[in-house]
Coordinates of C-alpha atoms and ligand atoms in Angstrom, one line a residue:
M592 CA 198.4 -15.5 40.6
S593 CA 201.8 -16.9 39.6
I594 CA 204.9 -14.8 39.1
S595 CA 208.0 -15.7 37.0
R596 CA 211.3 -13.8 37.0
V597 CA 212.9 -13.3 33.6
L598 CA 216.5 -12.0 33.3
D599 CA 217.5 -9.9 30.3
D600 CA 221.2 -10.7 29.7
Q601 CA 221.7 -7.8 27.2
D602 CA 220.8 -4.9 29.4
N603 CA 221.1 -6.6 32.7
L604 CA 217.5 -6.0 33.7
T605 CA 215.1 -8.3 35.5
Y606 CA 211.4 -8.7 34.4
Y607 CA 208.6 -10.2 36.3
I608 CA 205.6 -11.8 34.5
A609 CA 202.5 -12.3 36.5
I610 CA 199.7 -14.6 35.4
F611 CA 196.2 -14.4 37.0
N612 CA 193.8 -17.2 36.9
D613 CA 190.2 -17.1 38.1
I614 CA 189.8 -20.3 40.2
T615 CA 186.4 -19.7 41.7
H616 CA 184.9 -22.5 39.9
K617 CA 187.6 -24.9 40.9
K618 CA 187.4 -23.9 44.5
R619 CA 183.6 -24.3 44.5
I620 CA 184.0 -27.7 43.0
E621 CA 186.6 -28.6 45.6
N622 CA 184.1 -27.4 48.3
E623 CA 181.4 -29.5 46.9
I624 CA 183.6 -32.6 46.8
H625 CA 184.6 -31.9 50.3
Q626 CA 181.1 -31.5 51.4
L627 CA 180.1 -34.7 49.7
A628 CA 183.0 -36.6 51.0
F629 CA 182.7 -35.5 54.7
Y630 CA 179.1 -34.4 55.3
D631 CA 175.7 -36.2 55.3
P632 CA 173.6 -34.8 52.4
L633 CA 170.3 -35.0 54.4
T634 CA 171.1 -33.4 57.7
G635 CA 174.3 -31.5 56.7
S636 CA 176.0 -33.1 59.7
P637 CA 179.6 -34.6 59.6
N638 CA 179.6 -38.1 58.2
R639 CA 181.6 -41.0 59.6
H640 CA 184.7 -40.2 57.7
L641 CA 184.9 -36.7 59.1
L642 CA 184.1 -38.2 62.5
R643 CA 187.1 -40.5 62.1
D644 CA 189.4 -37.7 61.2
R645 CA 188.1 -35.5 64.2
L646 CA 188.3 -38.3 66.7
N647 CA 191.9 -39.1 65.7
Q648 CA 192.9 -35.5 66.1
A649 CA 190.9 -35.3 69.4
I650 CA 192.8 -38.4 70.7
N651 CA 196.0 -36.8 70.0
V652 CA 195.0 -33.7 71.9
A653 CA 193.6 -35.6 74.7
H654 CA 196.7 -37.8 75.0
R655 CA 198.9 -34.8 75.0
E656 CA 196.8 -32.8 77.5
N657 CA 195.9 -35.8 79.6
T658 CA 192.1 -35.2 79.2
Q659 CA 189.2 -37.5 78.6
L660 CA 186.9 -37.8 75.5
C661 CA 183.5 -39.2 75.1
L662 CA 181.9 -41.0 72.2
I663 CA 178.2 -41.2 72.4
F664 CA 176.4 -43.7 70.2
L665 CA 172.8 -42.7 69.9
D666 CA 170.1 -44.8 68.2
L667 CA 166.5 -43.7 67.8
D668 CA 163.9 -46.1 69.3
R669 CA 161.4 -47.4 67.0
F670 CA 162.2 -45.1 64.2
K671 CA 161.3 -47.7 61.7
E672 CA 157.7 -47.3 62.7
V673 CA 157.7 -43.7 61.7
N674 CA 159.2 -44.6 58.3
D675 CA 156.6 -47.4 58.0
T676 CA 153.5 -45.5 59.0
L677 CA 154.2 -41.9 57.8
G678 CA 156.5 -42.5 54.8
H679 CA 160.2 -41.7 54.2
G680 CA 159.7 -38.0 53.7
A681 CA 158.4 -37.8 57.3
G682 CA 161.3 -40.0 58.5
D683 CA 163.7 -37.6 56.7
D684 CA 162.2 -34.5 58.3
L685 CA 162.4 -36.1 61.7
L686 CA 166.1 -37.0 61.1
I687 CA 166.8 -33.4 60.2
E688 CA 165.1 -32.1 63.4
V689 CA 166.8 -34.7 65.5
A690 CA 170.3 -33.7 64.1
Q691 CA 169.4 -30.0 64.8
R692 CA 168.5 -30.7 68.3
L693 CA 171.5 -32.7 69.0
K694 CA 173.7 -30.0 67.6
N695 CA 172.1 -27.6 70.1
C696 CA 172.9 -29.9 73.0
V697 CA 176.7 -29.7 72.4
R698 CA 179.4 -27.1 72.3
D699 CA 180.9 -25.8 69.0
V700 CA 184.1 -27.8 69.5
D701 CA 182.1 -31.0 69.7
T702 CA 180.9 -33.2 66.7
V703 CA 177.5 -34.5 66.0
C704 CA 177.9 -37.0 63.2
R705 CA 175.1 -38.8 61.3
F706 CA 176.5 -42.2 61.3
G707 CA 173.9 -43.8 59.1
G708 CA 170.1 -44.5 59.2
D709 CA 168.9 -43.4 62.5
E710 CA 172.1 -43.6 64.3
F711 CA 174.1 -40.6 65.4
I712 CA 177.5 -40.3 67.1
L713 CA 178.5 -37.5 69.2
L714 CA 182.2 -36.8 70.0
L715 CA 182.7 -34.7 73.2
N716 CA 186.1 -33.2 73.8
D717 CA 187.6 -32.7 77.2
I718 CA 184.9 -34.0 79.4
N719 CA 184.5 -35.9 82.7
E720 CA 182.1 -38.7 83.5
K721 CA 179.8 -36.5 85.6
T722 CA 179.4 -34.0 82.8
V723 CA 178.8 -36.8 80.4
I724 CA 175.9 -38.2 82.6
E725 CA 174.4 -34.6 82.6
K726 CA 174.8 -34.5 78.8
A727 CA 173.2 -37.8 78.3
Q728 CA 170.3 -36.9 80.3
T729 CA 169.8 -33.6 78.5
I730 CA 170.1 -35.4 75.1
L731 CA 167.4 -38.1 76.1
A732 CA 165.2 -35.3 77.3
T733 CA 165.8 -33.2 74.2
V734 CA 165.0 -36.1 71.8
L735 CA 161.9 -36.8 73.8
K736 CA 160.2 -33.5 73.2
Q737 CA 157.4 -33.5 70.8
Y738 CA 157.9 -33.2 67.0
V739 CA 155.5 -31.6 64.5
I740 CA 156.2 -33.4 61.2
Q741 CA 153.8 -32.9 58.3
N742 CA 151.2 -31.8 60.7
E743 CA 151.4 -34.9 62.8
V744 CA 152.6 -34.6 66.4
L745 CA 155.2 -37.3 67.2
T746 CA 157.2 -38.4 70.1
L747 CA 160.5 -40.3 69.9
S748 CA 163.1 -41.6 72.3
A749 CA 166.6 -42.7 71.9
S750 CA 169.0 -45.2 73.4
I751 CA 172.5 -44.1 74.2
G752 CA 175.8 -46.0 74.6
I753 CA 178.8 -44.2 76.0
A754 CA 182.6 -44.9 75.6
M755 CA 185.2 -42.8 77.2
Y756 CA 188.8 -42.2 76.1
P757 CA 191.1 -43.5 77.4
R758 CA 189.2 -45.8 79.8
D759 CA 187.2 -47.6 77.3
G760 CA 189.5 -47.6 74.3
E761 CA 192.3 -45.8 72.8
D762 CA 191.5 -45.7 69.1
Y763 CA 188.5 -45.1 66.9
A764 CA 187.6 -48.6 66.2
T765 CA 187.5 -49.7 69.8
L766 CA 185.6 -46.6 71.1
L767 CA 183.2 -47.1 68.4
K768 CA 182.6 -50.7 69.1
N769 CA 182.3 -50.3 72.8
A770 CA 179.9 -47.3 72.6
D771 CA 177.8 -49.5 70.3
T772 CA 177.9 -52.4 72.7
A773 CA 176.7 -50.0 75.5
M774 CA 174.0 -48.7 73.3
Y775 CA 172.5 -52.3 73.0
G776 CA 172.7 -52.5 76.7
A777 CA 170.6 -49.3 76.9
K778 CA 168.1 -50.8 74.5
E779 CA 167.8 -54.0 76.4
N780 CA 167.3 -51.9 79.5
G781 CA 164.0 -50.7 78.1
R782 CA 165.1 -47.9 75.8
N783 CA 165.1 -44.2 76.4
A784 CA 168.2 -44.8 78.6
F785 CA 171.9 -44.3 78.5
R786 CA 174.6 -46.8 79.4
F787 CA 178.3 -46.6 79.9
Y788 CA 180.5 -49.3 78.4
Q789 CA 181.5 -51.8 81.1
A790 CA 184.7 -53.5 80.3
E791 CA 186.4 -54.7 83.5
L792 CA 184.0 -54.2 86.3
D793 CA 185.9 -51.9 88.6
G794 CA 184.5 -51.2 92.2
S795 CA 182.1 -48.4 91.3
T796 CA 180.7 -49.7 88.1
M797 CA 180.2 -53.1 89.8
R798 CA 178.4 -51.5 92.6
R799 CA 176.2 -49.5 90.3
M800 CA 175.2 -52.7 88.4
V801 CA 174.4 -54.6 91.5
V802 CA 172.4 -51.6 92.9
E803 CA 170.6 -51.3 89.6
N804 CA 169.7 -55.0 89.5
A805 CA 168.4 -54.9 93.1
L806 CA 166.5 -51.9 92.4
R807 CA 164.5 -53.6 89.7
N808 CA 162.9 -55.9 92.3
A809 CA 162.9 -53.5 95.3
I810 CA 159.2 -52.6 95.0
E811 CA 158.1 -56.3 94.6
N812 CA 160.3 -57.4 97.5
N813 CA 158.7 -54.7 99.7
E814 CA 162.2 -53.0 100.3
L815 CA 161.1 -49.5 99.7
W816 CA 159.5 -47.5 102.4
L817 CA 158.6 -43.9 103.0
A818 CA 160.1 -41.5 105.5
F819 CA 158.2 -38.3 106.4
Q820 CA 159.9 -35.1 107.4
P821 CA 157.7 -32.4 109.1
Q822 CA 157.4 -28.9 107.6
I823 CA 156.8 -26.3 110.3
C824 CA 155.1 -23.0 110.2
I825 CA 157.8 -20.6 111.4
T826 CA 155.4 -18.3 113.4
T827 CA 153.0 -20.8 115.1
K828 CA 155.3 -23.8 115.1
N829 CA 152.3 -25.9 113.8
L830 CA 152.7 -28.7 111.4
K831 CA 152.0 -27.5 107.9
G832 CA 153.0 -30.6 105.9
V833 CA 155.5 -33.4 105.4
E834 CA 157.9 -34.1 102.8
V835 CA 158.0 -37.7 101.6
L836 CA 161.5 -39.1 101.3
L837 CA 162.2 -42.5 99.8
R838 CA 164.1 -45.1 101.8
W839 CA 165.5 -48.5 100.6
N840 CA 165.8 -51.3 103.1
N841 CA 168.4 -53.5 101.6
E842 CA 170.8 -55.1 104.0
T843 CA 173.1 -56.8 101.5
L844 CA 173.7 -53.4 99.8
N845 CA 174.0 -51.6 103.1
H846 CA 170.8 -49.6 102.6
P847 CA 171.7 -47.3 99.6
S848 CA 170.9 -43.7 100.1
P849 CA 168.5 -41.9 97.8
D850 CA 171.5 -39.8 96.7
E851 CA 173.0 -43.1 95.4
F852 CA 169.9 -44.9 94.0
I853 CA 167.7 -42.1 92.7
P854 CA 170.2 -41.1 90.0
I855 CA 170.4 -44.8 89.0
A856 CA 166.6 -45.1 88.9
E857 CA 166.6 -41.9 86.7
A858 CA 169.2 -43.1 84.4
T859 CA 167.5 -46.5 83.8
G860 CA 163.9 -45.2 83.7
L861 CA 163.0 -47.2 86.8
I862 CA 162.1 -43.9 88.4
V863 CA 158.8 -43.9 86.5
S864 CA 157.4 -47.0 88.2
I865 CA 159.2 -46.2 91.5
G866 CA 157.8 -42.5 91.5
E867 CA 154.3 -43.9 90.7
W868 CA 154.6 -46.1 93.8
V869 CA 155.8 -43.3 95.9
L870 CA 152.9 -41.0 95.0
K871 CA 150.3 -43.7 95.4
E872 CA 151.6 -44.9 98.8
S873 CA 151.9 -41.2 100.0
L874 CA 148.4 -40.6 99.1
K875 CA 147.1 -43.7 100.8
Q876 CA 149.0 -42.8 103.9
A877 CA 147.5 -39.3 103.7
K878 CA 144.0 -40.7 103.5
L879 CA 144.7 -42.9 106.6
W880 CA 145.7 -39.9 108.5
L881 CA 142.6 -37.9 107.4
D882 CA 140.3 -40.8 108.3
A883 CA 142.0 -40.9 111.7
G884 CA 140.8 -37.4 112.3
L885 CA 144.2 -35.6 112.1
E886 CA 144.3 -32.0 111.3
P887 CA 145.0 -32.0 107.5
F888 CA 148.4 -31.2 106.3
T889 CA 150.2 -31.1 103.0
I890 CA 152.0 -34.1 101.6
A891 CA 155.0 -33.1 99.5
V892 CA 156.3 -35.5 97.0
N893 CA 159.6 -35.3 95.0
I894 CA 159.1 -35.7 91.3
S895 CA 161.8 -36.5 88.8
A896 CA 162.1 -35.0 85.3
R897 CA 161.5 -38.4 83.8
Q898 CA 158.3 -38.8 85.6
F899 CA 157.1 -35.3 84.8
W900 CA 157.7 -35.6 81.2
N901 CA 156.0 -39.0 81.0
E902 CA 152.9 -38.4 78.8
N903 CA 150.4 -39.5 81.3
F904 CA 151.8 -37.8 84.4
S905 CA 148.9 -35.4 85.1
S906 CA 146.3 -38.1 84.5
F907 CA 148.1 -40.4 86.7
V908 CA 148.1 -37.8 89.5
H909 CA 144.5 -37.2 88.9
S910 CA 143.4 -40.9 89.0
S911 CA 145.6 -41.4 92.1
L912 CA 143.8 -38.5 93.8
L913 CA 140.4 -39.9 92.9
E914 CA 141.3 -43.5 93.9
T915 CA 142.6 -42.5 97.3
G916 CA 140.1 -39.7 97.9
V917 CA 142.7 -37.2 99.1
P918 CA 141.6 -33.6 98.3
P919 CA 144.0 -32.3 95.6
H920 CA 145.1 -29.2 97.6
L921 CA 146.8 -31.5 100.1
L922 CA 149.1 -32.8 97.6
E923 CA 152.3 -30.8 96.7
L924 CA 154.7 -31.8 94.0
E925 CA 158.4 -30.8 94.4
L926 CA 160.2 -30.2 91.1
T927 CA 163.8 -29.0 91.1
E928 CA 164.6 -25.5 89.8
R929 CA 166.9 -27.2 87.2
V930 CA 164.1 -29.3 85.8
V931 CA 161.7 -26.5 85.7
M932 CA 164.0 -24.0 84.1
R933 CA 165.4 -26.3 81.5
E934 CA 162.3 -26.1 79.4
P935 CA 160.0 -23.6 81.1
E936 CA 158.1 -23.1 78.0
A937 CA 157.2 -26.7 77.6
I938 CA 156.6 -27.2 81.3
I939 CA 153.9 -24.5 81.7
D940 CA 151.2 -26.7 80.0
I941 CA 151.7 -29.6 82.3
M942 CA 152.0 -27.4 85.3
N943 CA 148.7 -25.7 84.4
E944 CA 146.9 -29.1 84.0
L945 CA 148.1 -30.0 87.5
S946 CA 147.2 -26.7 89.1
L947 CA 143.8 -27.0 87.5
L948 CA 143.4 -30.2 89.4
G949 CA 144.1 -28.2 92.5
V950 CA 147.5 -29.7 93.1
K951 CA 150.2 -27.4 94.4
I952 CA 153.7 -27.2 93.0
S953 CA 156.8 -26.1 94.7
I954 CA 160.3 -25.4 93.2
D955 CA 162.9 -27.5 95.0
D956 CA 166.6 -26.6 95.6
F957 CA 165.7 -23.0 94.7
G958 CA 168.7 -20.8 94.1
T959 CA 170.9 -23.6 92.5
G960 CA 169.5 -23.3 89.0
Y961 CA 169.0 -20.4 86.8
S962 CA 165.6 -19.1 87.2
S963 CA 164.0 -16.8 84.6
L964 CA 162.1 -14.3 86.5
N965 CA 159.8 -13.9 83.6
Y966 CA 158.9 -17.6 83.8
L967 CA 158.7 -17.6 87.6
K968 CA 155.9 -15.1 87.3
R969 CA 154.0 -17.1 84.7
L970 CA 154.4 -20.6 86.3
P971 CA 151.6 -21.8 88.5
V972 CA 154.0 -22.4 91.4
T973 CA 152.9 -21.9 94.9
K974 CA 156.2 -22.2 96.7
L975 CA 159.9 -21.7 96.5
K976 CA 162.0 -24.1 98.4
I977 CA 165.3 -22.4 99.5
D978 CA 168.1 -24.8 98.9
Q979 CA 169.8 -26.2 102.0
S980 CA 173.2 -25.1 100.8
F981 CA 172.3 -21.5 101.4
V982 CA 170.6 -22.2 104.7
R983 CA 173.6 -24.0 106.1
D984 CA 175.9 -21.0 106.2
I985 CA 173.2 -18.4 106.6
E986 CA 174.6 -17.0 109.9
S987 CA 178.4 -17.1 109.0
D988 CA 178.4 -16.3 105.3
N989 CA 177.1 -12.9 104.5
D990 CA 176.5 -13.7 100.8
D991 CA 174.4 -16.8 101.7
G992 CA 172.3 -14.5 104.0
I993 CA 171.7 -12.0 101.3
I994 CA 170.8 -14.8 98.8
V995 CA 168.2 -16.2 101.2
L996 CA 166.8 -12.7 102.0
S997 CA 166.5 -11.9 98.2
I998 CA 164.7 -15.3 97.5
I999 CA 162.2 -14.5 100.3
Q1000 CA 161.7 -11.0 98.9
L1001 CA 161.4 -12.3 95.4
A1002 CA 158.8 -14.8 96.5
K1003 CA 156.8 -12.2 98.3
A1004 CA 156.8 -9.9 95.3
L1005 CA 155.5 -12.8 93.1
G1006 CA 152.9 -13.8 95.6
K1007 CA 154.5 -17.1 96.5
E1008 CA 155.4 -18.8 99.8
T1009 CA 158.8 -19.8 100.9
I1010 CA 160.1 -22.8 102.8
A1011 CA 163.7 -23.3 104.0
E1012 CA 165.1 -26.8 104.0
G1013 CA 168.1 -28.1 106.0
V1014 CA 167.4 -26.0 109.1
E1015 CA 169.5 -27.3 111.8
T1016 CA 170.1 -24.6 114.3
L1017 CA 168.0 -22.0 116.3
G1018 CA 170.2 -19.2 114.8
Q1019 CA 169.1 -20.4 111.4
E1020 CA 165.5 -20.4 112.3
L1021 CA 165.8 -17.0 113.9
F1022 CA 167.3 -15.6 110.7
L1023 CA 164.6 -17.0 108.6
F1024 CA 161.9 -15.8 111.0
E1025 CA 163.3 -12.3 111.0
N1026 CA 163.4 -12.3 107.3
G1027 CA 159.9 -13.4 106.8
C1028 CA 160.2 -17.1 105.6
D1029 CA 157.0 -18.9 106.0
T1030 CA 158.0 -22.6 106.7
I1031 CA 161.0 -24.6 107.8
Q1032 CA 162.1 -28.0 107.4
G1033 CA 165.2 -29.6 109.0
F1034 CA 166.9 -31.6 111.7
L1035 CA 166.2 -28.8 114.2
H1036 CA 162.5 -29.9 114.4
A1037 CA 162.6 -33.4 113.0
R1038 CA 164.5 -35.8 110.8
P1039 CA 162.6 -37.8 108.2
M1040 CA 160.9 -40.5 110.2
A1041 CA 159.1 -43.8 109.5
I1042 CA 155.4 -43.6 109.8
T1043 CA 155.0 -44.9 113.4
I1044 CA 157.8 -42.7 114.6
F1045 CA 156.3 -39.7 112.9
E1046 CA 152.9 -40.5 114.4
S1047 CA 154.3 -40.5 118.0
W1048 CA 156.3 -37.4 117.2
L1049 CA 153.1 -35.7 116.2
D1050 CA 151.1 -37.1 119.3
K1051 CA 153.8 -35.5 121.5
K1052 CA 153.8 -32.2 119.5
L1053 CA 149.9 -32.0 119.9
C1054 CA 150.3 -32.4 123.6
E1055 CA 152.8 -29.6 124.0
Ligands
C2E1363 P1 165.8 -33.3 98.6 O1 164.5 -33.2 97.9 O2 166.5 -31.9 98.5 O3 165.6 -33.7 100.0 C1 166.1 -33.0 101.1 C2 167.2 -33.9 101.7 O4 167.7 -33.2 102.8 C3 166.8 -35.2 102.2 O5 167.8 -36.1 102.0 C4 166.6 -35.0 103.8 O6 166.8 -36.1 104.5 C5 167.8 -34.0 104.0 N1 167.6 -33.1 105.1 C6 166.5 -32.8 105.6 N2 166.7 -32.0 106.7 C7 168.1 -31.8 106.8 C8 168.9 -31.0 107.7 O7 168.5 -30.4 108.5 N3 170.3 -31.2 107.4 C9 170.8 -31.9 106.5 N4 172.0 -31.9 106.2 N5 170.0 -32.6 105.6 C10 168.5 -32.6 105.7 P2 167.5 -37.6 101.5 O8 166.4 -38.2 102.1 O9 168.8 -38.4 101.6 O10 167.2 -37.4 100.0 C11 168.1 -36.9 99.1 C12 167.5 -36.7 97.7 O11 166.9 -37.7 97.1 C13 166.3 -35.7 97.9 O12 166.8 -34.3 97.9 C14 165.6 -35.9 96.5 O13 166.2 -35.2 95.5 C15 165.9 -37.3 96.3 N6 164.7 -38.2 96.7 C16 164.3 -38.7 97.9 N7 163.1 -39.3 97.8 C17 162.7 -39.2 96.6 C18 161.5 -39.6 95.8 O14 160.5 -40.2 96.4 N8 161.5 -39.3 94.5 C19 162.4 -38.6 93.9 N9 162.3 -38.3 92.6 N10 163.5 -38.1 94.6 C20 163.6 -38.4 95.9
CA1364 CA1 162.6 -32.2 98.0
CA1365 CA1 165.9 -29.8 98.2

C-alpha cells in the first residue's frame, strides 16, 4: 500500500490517498529467483553462493566472539561407479538421500551445501576440534549406512577434509582450498576417512602424523602385543575371563597408549586390520590355553565401530573361530554403549548374527551413553560393563553409588550380567558385592599383563 498526502488550500483540509497493489505474484517470482540463485535444484540444499554468504557472516561473528568455525569438504567415494552402472536417475536419488542424511547430522544453525557433483560442504559454527572429530566420525558412519535406490541396496563411503577458522584460514577462499587439500589427503589415505588440514606442523599434529605413519607398519614390524586383564567372579574370586587390551611397543614414540593410538587407528581406518589382528591373536592364544588344559575362561575383545560396521564382520568372526577351533561361547565382544545406541535399529541384525554363532556381546562403558531401555531389552547382549568413572567414586559420591546400583538392578531385570571395570579398592569391591554385581575387573586384582606374566599370575592364583 502506498499513501500520499494531498493538501486542499481552499478549505485548508488534508486528504490522504491510499493505493493498494497485489504483489503476490511479484513476491513469488522473487522467491523463485532467490531459490534458483541460492539453492541447488536437485537436493534443495544451499549452493556455493549462499555458502559463501553464510561463511562470510559466520566469520564476522566468530571473529567478534572469538570462536572457531569449521569447513568440512566431503566428497563421495566412487560415486561415478553408481552413475555409470545404475544410471543418472539412481545417482540423483542417491545425492538427494545423502544431502538429507548430512542435514540430519548437523544443527539448524549449520549449513550443508551441495558444492557440485558429488561434493558437499558443511559449515559448522562455533565448534571446537574435539567436536569436529566426533562430527566427522558421525558423518562417515551416516554416509556408510545402506541405501535402497530403485530397489537396489547400495553402500557408499565418503572422504572428508576439514579446515578450521581461524587456524587454517581467515577467509572463504583459503578455508575452501585447505579443506579441499585435506580431503585429497583423506582419499589418499584409503578413503572413508577424515583429515584435518595441516599447514605448519605444530607439536600435536606432527606427533599425530608420526604416530599414524608408524602405526601403518606396526603389525608387520611385530610391535603390537596383547595384554590380558583378569575378570574375577565377585563371589568365588575365580577367574571368569580376561579382557584383551592392545599394547604398542615402540620405543622411538615412547610406547603410545591405546588412548592415543586407537582414535588415530579409527580415524584412518587402520583399526580394521589392527582389530582383525587382535581378534585372531586373541583366539590363537585362547586355543593355546585350552590345549594346555586350563579351565576355560572368556576372552573379551574390544571392537570399534568401524570394525563392527565392516560388511564382513560377522563372517570374519565366524571364520576366525573355525580356524582357531575356539568354542564361540568363550569369545565376548565389547562394544561401547555409544556405538550401540547410535544406531540400535541397524545394529540388531549384526548382533543377532553374532549371537547365533554363539558369541557373547557386552556393552562397554555402560552409563556414559544414552541407552534406550526398549533397545536394551531387544538386543542380544549378555552383559553390561559399568564404566569405571562411576566405580571410581562409588564410596565417596552418593550419586555414583546410586547409578551403579541402578545399573545392576536394571541388568538383573533384563536378565543380563554385570561387570564393573576399574575396581581399585576393597571398599569398591565390597560395595559391588553387596549390591549384587557379578564380576569385577581392575587393578585391585590385577593389571593388564603380558602373556607370561598373566600365566604366572594364574599359576599362583590356582595354588591359593
Ligand atoms: P576400555 O575398553 O574401557 O578398557 C579399560 C581401560 O581401563 C584399559 O585401559 C585398562 O588398562 C584400564 N584399567 C583397567 N583396570 C583399571 C583400574 O583399576 N584403574 C584404572 N584407572 N584403569 C584401569 P587401556 O588398556 O589404556 O585401554 C584404553 C582404551 O583403549 C580401552 O578402554 C579401549 O577403548 C581401547 N582399546 C584397548 N585395546 C583395544 C583393542 O584391541 N581394540 C579396540 N578397538 N580398542 C582398544
Ligand atoms: Ca573394554
Ligand atoms: Ca570400558
